[in-house]
Short mmCIF file of C-alpha atoms in Angstrom, two decimals:
data_model
loop_
_atom_site.label_atom_id
_atom_site.label_comp_id
_atom_site.label_asym_id
_atom_site.label_seq_id
_atom_site.Cartn_x
_atom_site.Cartn_y
_atom_site.Cartn_z
CA UNK A 219 37.15 5.63 71.49
CA UNK A 220 38.19 2.28 72.65
CA UNK A 221 41.43 1.25 74.34
CA UNK A 222 43.73 -0.77 72.02
CA UNK A 223 45.00 -2.72 75.04
CA UNK A 224 44.53 -6.51 74.78
CA UNK A 225 44.30 -7.08 78.50
CA UNK A 226 41.29 -8.37 80.32
CA UNK A 227 38.23 -6.28 81.22
CA UNK A 228 38.85 -5.34 84.84
CA UNK A 229 36.56 -5.07 87.87
CA UNK A 230 37.67 -3.16 90.85
CA UNK A 231 36.23 -4.56 94.06
CA UNK A 232 35.83 -8.13 94.91
CA UNK A 233 32.31 -8.13 95.94
CA UNK A 234 29.11 -9.48 94.39
CA UNK A 235 29.02 -6.98 91.66
CA UNK A 236 32.65 -7.26 90.59
CA UNK A 237 32.30 -11.09 90.67
CA UNK A 238 29.13 -10.98 88.69
CA UNK A 239 30.52 -8.60 85.95
CA UNK A 240 33.68 -10.84 85.54
CA UNK A 241 31.41 -13.84 85.12
CA UNK A 242 29.27 -12.10 82.55
CA UNK A 243 32.34 -11.59 80.40
CA UNK A 244 33.96 -14.75 80.92
CA UNK A 245 30.89 -16.71 80.21
CA UNK A 246 30.83 -15.03 76.80
CA UNK A 247 34.48 -15.98 76.09
CA UNK A 248 36.23 -12.85 77.24
CA UNK A 249 38.92 -12.51 79.80
CA UNK A 250 38.19 -10.69 82.95
CA UNK A 251 40.20 -9.66 86.04
CA UNK A 252 38.76 -9.18 89.55
CA UNK A 253 40.96 -6.83 91.47
CA UNK A 254 40.75 -6.55 95.29
CA UNK A 255 41.61 -2.99 96.21
CA UNK A 256 41.83 -3.53 99.90
CA UNK A 257 45.17 -3.90 101.74
CA UNK A 258 45.39 -7.62 103.04
CA UNK A 259 48.22 -9.84 104.37
CA UNK A 260 49.24 -12.59 101.86
CA UNK A 261 47.38 -15.25 104.05
CA UNK A 262 44.14 -12.93 103.94
CA UNK A 263 44.46 -12.50 100.25
CA UNK A 264 44.78 -16.27 99.69
CA UNK A 265 41.75 -17.00 101.73
CA UNK A 266 39.84 -14.48 99.70
CA UNK A 267 41.06 -15.84 96.35
CA UNK A 268 39.97 -19.30 97.45
CA UNK A 269 36.55 -18.01 98.50
CA UNK A 270 36.05 -16.22 95.30
CA UNK A 271 37.11 -19.14 93.22
CA UNK A 272 34.86 -21.55 95.12
CA UNK A 273 31.88 -19.30 94.78
CA UNK A 274 32.30 -18.69 91.05
CA UNK A 275 32.89 -22.53 90.56
CA UNK A 276 29.55 -23.25 92.53
CA UNK A 277 27.62 -20.53 90.52
CA UNK A 278 28.92 -22.01 87.36
CA UNK A 279 27.87 -25.63 88.25
CA UNK A 280 24.44 -24.30 89.06
CA UNK A 281 24.09 -22.58 85.82
CA UNK A 282 25.29 -25.68 83.94
CA UNK A 283 22.69 -27.82 85.83
CA UNK A 284 20.00 -25.38 84.64
CA UNK A 285 21.23 -25.81 81.03
CA UNK A 286 22.86 -22.40 80.41
CA UNK A 287 26.00 -24.26 79.03
CA UNK A 288 27.60 -27.68 79.14
CA UNK A 289 29.38 -28.62 82.28
CA UNK A 290 32.50 -29.10 80.29
CA UNK A 291 32.53 -25.21 79.86
CA UNK A 292 33.05 -24.66 83.62
CA UNK A 293 36.64 -24.94 83.74
CA UNK A 294 37.38 -22.85 80.59
CA UNK A 295 35.13 -20.17 82.01
CA UNK A 296 37.01 -20.21 85.29
CA UNK A 297 40.25 -20.05 83.42
CA UNK A 298 39.28 -16.72 81.76
CA UNK A 299 38.94 -15.04 85.23
CA UNK A 300 41.95 -13.84 87.12
CA UNK A 301 41.94 -12.71 90.68
CA UNK A 302 44.45 -10.19 91.92
CA UNK A 303 45.62 -8.51 94.91
CA UNK A 304 46.28 -4.83 95.55
CA UNK A 305 49.98 -5.06 94.77
CA UNK A 306 49.19 -6.66 91.40
CA UNK A 307 46.48 -3.87 90.47
CA UNK A 308 48.67 -1.51 88.52
CA UNK A 309 50.08 -4.05 86.18
CA UNK A 310 46.72 -5.57 85.34
CA UNK A 311 45.08 -2.10 84.97
CA UNK A 312 47.77 -0.95 82.51
CA UNK A 313 46.39 -3.35 79.90
CA UNK A 314 42.68 -3.13 80.49
CA UNK A 315 40.56 -1.62 77.79
CA UNK A 316 37.51 -1.16 80.26
CA UNK A 317 37.47 -0.92 84.05
CA UNK A 318 34.45 -1.17 86.04
CA UNK A 319 34.64 0.29 89.59
CA UNK A 320 32.58 -1.48 92.23
CA UNK A 321 33.85 -0.50 95.54
CA UNK A 322 31.61 0.40 98.35
CA UNK A 323 29.10 3.31 98.11
CA UNK A 324 30.97 5.82 100.27
CA UNK A 325 32.61 9.02 98.85
CA UNK A 326 35.93 8.13 100.43
CA UNK A 327 35.96 4.66 98.74
CA UNK A 328 35.03 6.16 95.32
CA UNK A 329 37.42 8.95 95.57
CA UNK A 330 40.30 6.57 96.41
CA UNK A 331 39.47 3.92 93.79
CA UNK A 332 38.73 6.22 90.86
CA UNK A 333 41.80 8.28 91.69
CA UNK A 334 44.07 5.21 91.49
CA UNK A 335 42.36 3.69 88.55
CA UNK A 336 42.61 6.89 86.58
CA UNK A 337 46.47 7.13 86.71
CA UNK A 338 47.06 3.38 86.47
CA UNK A 339 45.13 2.71 83.10
CA UNK A 340 46.07 3.88 79.73
CA UNK A 341 44.79 7.27 78.57
CA UNK A 342 42.15 5.71 76.31
CA UNK A 343 40.87 3.11 78.73
CA UNK A 344 37.20 3.48 79.61
CA UNK A 345 36.24 3.73 83.29
CA UNK A 346 32.68 3.06 84.41
CA UNK A 347 31.41 3.20 87.93
CA UNK A 348 28.80 0.57 88.84
CA UNK A 349 27.40 2.78 91.54
CA UNK A 350 23.61 2.85 92.13
CA UNK A 351 23.54 6.00 94.33
CA UNK A 352 26.07 8.60 93.07
CA UNK A 353 25.74 10.70 89.75
CA UNK A 354 28.41 10.36 87.02
CA UNK A 355 28.55 14.31 87.21
CA UNK A 356 29.60 14.13 90.87
CA UNK A 357 32.24 11.41 90.44
CA UNK A 358 33.76 12.70 87.07
CA UNK A 359 36.00 15.14 88.87
CA UNK A 360 37.73 12.24 90.62
CA UNK A 361 38.83 10.74 87.51
CA UNK A 362 42.03 11.59 85.34
CA UNK A 363 40.65 12.37 81.84
CA UNK A 364 37.04 12.24 82.86
CA UNK A 365 35.88 12.35 79.26
CA UNK A 366 36.32 8.48 79.22
CA UNK A 367 34.15 8.12 82.43
CA UNK A 368 30.48 7.23 82.88
CA UNK A 369 28.31 5.18 85.10
CA UNK A 370 27.24 1.62 84.09
CA UNK A 371 24.59 0.40 86.39
CA UNK A 372 24.45 -3.45 86.41
CA UNK A 373 21.49 -5.34 87.90
CA UNK A 374 22.12 -8.44 90.10
CA UNK A 375 22.87 -11.05 89.11
CA UNK A 376 25.04 -9.33 86.77
CA UNK A 377 25.81 -12.48 84.69
CA UNK A 378 22.06 -13.01 84.00
CA UNK A 379 20.06 -9.75 83.90
CA UNK A 380 20.46 -8.48 80.32
CA UNK A 381 19.95 -4.76 81.22
CA UNK A 382 22.89 -2.26 81.98
CA UNK A 383 21.85 1.31 82.47
CA UNK A 384 24.58 3.72 80.97
CA UNK A 385 24.58 7.17 82.45
CA UNK A 386 27.17 9.70 81.19
CA UNK A 387 27.98 13.12 82.54
CA UNK A 388 28.11 16.39 80.35
CA UNK A 389 31.77 16.01 79.57
CA UNK A 390 31.81 12.21 78.50
CA UNK A 391 33.08 11.49 75.01
CA UNK A 392 30.28 10.09 72.87
CA UNK A 393 32.79 7.64 71.30
CA UNK A 394 33.46 6.33 74.81
CA UNK A 395 29.77 5.77 75.52
CA UNK A 396 29.54 3.90 72.14
CA UNK A 397 32.55 1.81 72.86
CA UNK A 398 31.15 0.69 76.13
CA UNK A 399 27.71 -0.11 74.75
CA UNK A 400 29.46 -2.23 72.01
CA UNK A 401 31.39 -4.12 74.64
CA UNK A 402 28.16 -4.85 76.51
CA UNK A 403 26.29 -5.89 73.39
CA UNK A 404 29.18 -8.26 72.67
CA UNK A 405 28.33 -10.39 75.83
CA UNK A 406 24.53 -10.34 75.29
CA UNK A 407 23.78 -7.36 77.27
CA UNK A 408 21.08 -4.62 76.53
CA UNK A 409 22.61 -1.23 77.40
CA UNK A 410 20.09 1.54 77.82
CA UNK A 411 21.13 5.16 78.04
CA UNK A 412 19.64 7.53 80.54
CA UNK A 413 20.50 11.08 81.70
CA UNK A 414 22.63 11.96 84.70
CA UNK A 415 19.65 11.72 87.02
CA UNK A 416 19.24 10.05 90.66
CA UNK A 417 18.05 6.49 90.44
CA UNK A 418 18.51 5.74 86.70
CA UNK A 419 15.47 4.00 85.15
CA UNK A 420 14.93 0.69 86.85
CA UNK A 421 15.60 1.80 90.55
CA UNK A 422 13.29 4.75 90.33
CA UNK A 423 10.50 2.43 88.98
CA UNK A 424 11.08 -0.52 91.27
CA UNK A 425 11.54 1.47 94.55
CA UNK A 426 7.97 2.81 94.02
CA UNK A 427 6.69 -0.68 93.24
CA UNK A 428 8.38 -2.24 96.31
CA UNK A 429 7.20 0.39 98.64
CA UNK A 430 3.65 -0.01 97.48
CA UNK A 431 3.82 -3.80 97.82
CA UNK A 432 5.12 -3.39 101.38
CA UNK A 433 2.41 -0.78 102.06
CA UNK A 434 -0.26 -3.20 100.93
CA UNK A 435 1.05 -5.86 103.44
CA UNK A 436 1.00 -3.09 106.13
CA UNK A 437 -2.55 -2.23 105.25
CA UNK A 438 -3.53 -5.88 104.97
CA UNK A 439 -4.75 -5.67 101.35
CA UNK A 440 -3.27 -9.12 100.70
CA UNK A 441 -0.59 -11.35 102.08
CA UNK A 442 2.89 -11.27 100.93
CA UNK A 443 2.41 -14.51 99.14
CA UNK A 444 -0.63 -13.26 97.22
CA UNK A 445 1.07 -10.05 96.27
CA UNK A 446 4.19 -12.06 95.12
CA UNK A 447 2.05 -14.27 92.94
CA UNK A 448 0.28 -11.16 91.54
CA UNK A 449 3.59 -9.61 90.76
CA UNK A 450 5.10 -12.66 88.98
CA UNK A 451 1.92 -13.66 86.90
CA UNK A 452 0.51 -10.19 86.46
CA UNK A 453 2.81 -7.15 86.82
CA UNK A 454 6.16 -8.91 86.03
CA UNK A 455 4.68 -11.14 83.35
CA UNK A 456 3.10 -8.22 81.51
CA UNK A 457 6.05 -5.91 81.58
CA UNK A 458 8.43 -8.68 80.50
CA UNK A 459 6.47 -8.74 77.26
CA UNK A 460 5.59 -5.12 76.72
CA UNK A 461 7.29 -1.93 77.94
CA UNK A 462 5.63 0.33 80.41
CA UNK A 463 5.20 3.27 78.16
CA UNK A 464 4.32 1.02 75.33
CA UNK A 465 1.59 -0.49 77.46
CA UNK A 466 0.20 3.04 78.20
CA UNK A 467 -0.07 3.56 74.51
CA UNK A 468 -1.55 0.08 73.86
CA UNK A 469 -4.34 0.67 76.27
CA UNK A 470 -4.73 4.28 75.97
CA UNK A 471 -3.29 7.22 77.89
CA UNK A 472 -6.98 8.11 78.84
CA UNK A 473 -7.18 4.79 80.86
CA UNK A 474 -4.05 5.93 82.85
CA UNK A 475 -5.49 9.33 83.31
CA UNK A 476 -8.76 7.97 84.86
CA UNK A 477 -7.18 5.36 87.08
CA UNK A 478 -4.76 8.05 88.33
CA UNK A 479 -7.71 10.15 89.30
CA UNK A 480 -9.46 7.28 91.00
CA UNK A 481 -6.47 6.18 93.06
CA UNK A 482 -5.58 9.78 94.03
CA UNK A 483 -9.18 10.25 95.36
CA UNK A 484 -9.58 6.92 97.09
CA UNK A 485 -5.98 6.07 98.33
CA UNK A 486 -3.49 9.01 98.42
CA UNK A 487 -3.40 12.23 96.26
CA UNK A 488 0.27 12.64 96.69
CA UNK A 489 1.27 9.13 95.98
CA UNK A 490 -0.98 9.12 92.90
CA UNK A 491 -0.22 12.72 91.60
CA UNK A 492 -0.94 13.09 87.98
CA UNK A 493 2.32 13.45 85.93
CA UNK A 494 1.93 16.70 83.79
CA UNK A 495 2.70 14.77 80.69
CA UNK A 496 -0.29 12.41 81.22
CA UNK A 497 -2.59 15.39 81.69
CA UNK A 498 -1.14 17.16 78.60
CA UNK A 499 -1.47 13.95 76.48
CA UNK A 500 -5.26 13.71 77.64
CA UNK A 501 -5.92 17.21 76.65
CA UNK A 502 -4.18 16.78 73.24
CA UNK A 503 -5.94 13.49 72.47
CA UNK A 504 -2.73 11.61 72.34
CA UNK A 505 -3.97 8.22 73.31
CA UNK A 506 -1.47 5.86 71.74
CA UNK A 507 -2.56 3.26 69.15
CA UNK A 508 -6.23 4.82 68.78
CA UNK A 509 -4.81 8.16 67.91
CA UNK A 510 -1.44 7.03 66.28
CA UNK A 511 0.31 9.01 68.82
CA UNK A 512 1.40 8.80 72.44
CA UNK A 513 4.55 8.15 74.09
CA UNK A 514 5.53 6.46 70.84
CA UNK A 515 4.59 7.41 67.35
CA UNK A 516 2.52 4.90 65.25
CA UNK A 517 2.37 6.95 62.17
CA UNK A 518 2.72 4.57 59.16
CA UNK A 519 2.76 1.54 61.63
CA UNK A 520 0.95 -1.51 60.40
CA UNK A 521 -1.23 -1.70 63.52
CA UNK A 522 -2.59 -5.23 62.80
CA UNK A 523 0.92 -6.60 62.48
CA UNK A 524 2.00 -4.65 65.58
CA UNK A 525 -0.79 -6.15 67.73
CA UNK A 526 0.06 -9.60 66.38
CA UNK A 527 3.67 -9.04 67.52
CA UNK A 528 2.48 -8.05 70.99
CA UNK A 529 0.49 -11.22 71.30
CA UNK A 530 3.51 -13.27 70.14
CA UNK A 531 5.42 -11.71 73.02
CA UNK A 532 2.68 -12.51 75.48
CA UNK A 533 2.40 -16.09 74.20
CA UNK A 534 6.28 -16.49 74.62
CA UNK A 535 5.95 -15.51 78.13
CA UNK A 536 3.16 -18.09 78.66
CA UNK A 537 5.63 -20.57 77.16
CA UNK A 538 8.28 -19.58 79.63
CA UNK A 539 5.89 -20.03 82.53
CA UNK A 540 4.70 -23.38 81.15
CA UNK A 541 1.14 -22.29 80.96
CA UNK A 542 0.44 -22.20 77.18
CA UNK A 543 0.79 -25.93 76.81
CA UNK A 544 -1.83 -26.73 79.63
CA UNK A 545 -4.14 -24.15 78.01
CA UNK A 546 -3.86 -25.99 74.65
CA UNK A 547 -4.39 -29.34 76.33
CA UNK A 548 -7.56 -27.99 77.95
CA UNK A 549 -8.95 -26.79 74.73
CA UNK A 550 -8.17 -30.21 73.11
CA UNK A 551 -10.14 -31.78 75.93
CA UNK A 552 -13.10 -29.43 75.43
CA UNK A 553 -12.62 -27.80 78.77
#
């Protein structure tokens, strides 16, 4: 399922997310439309249009300065993005193959926007809400032909972060999900499917991490500066090279099991309550690489080649941080 319309990808809502999604498509050569769904006077709309255009141009200049693309590409990229007022919305939506809804996170705003989008687009157009707080199952009833509706949770800045979390409801057409994923892949994104559950994947993980970081400042475990250094060069560094569950398997589920017990005893038994799956895997001896089974299966995997691949990923991160070159220099100096 994919709309045959040749119009631009549309984003509803002229805020940060709508602008970021439009930029993501335009940078990769596709046309995009930013549609302002708020009623404004002609003067107010013109002021908004100029503000959006100026912000997009500034962002593109910064990205060009940082080497993402040549400065000569700025004007062509801007030329792929149209900015439209409310009275122009229906004409643009009629030709849009995919529409991303990004209005404020209130039931009233969602009801109004999704209702209007559903009747303005073609019957085979895909509609995706970028909400970070509402379930696709709760919003689907607001959409005409809900089988083409799902959530697509982008992370800011949308034009840089590769991940987009795709969350369908029980009635979403599988072909619509695949078509949206194909569109995202075409602009260099990494779509990940997750169930219709509060918080998707990343927000659930990062909320716990951010709360714990704030708590450590509160408890004077370390300064904010030291915690941020530890996050960038330890936590973030590690998990940019290896997935969280892959890391459990790499070290062994038993290590997590014992760490959990220690932290529950010495910090907070509720915060560090043992997930049942960790306890179950411990009892079954599913300790990842060492047992060829864990959160992933390693049956038939060349473990030496796999470990080499993990090392290569970590070394690539060292290169990104500019640390491996200095390490090589130190070795060469005999330090």
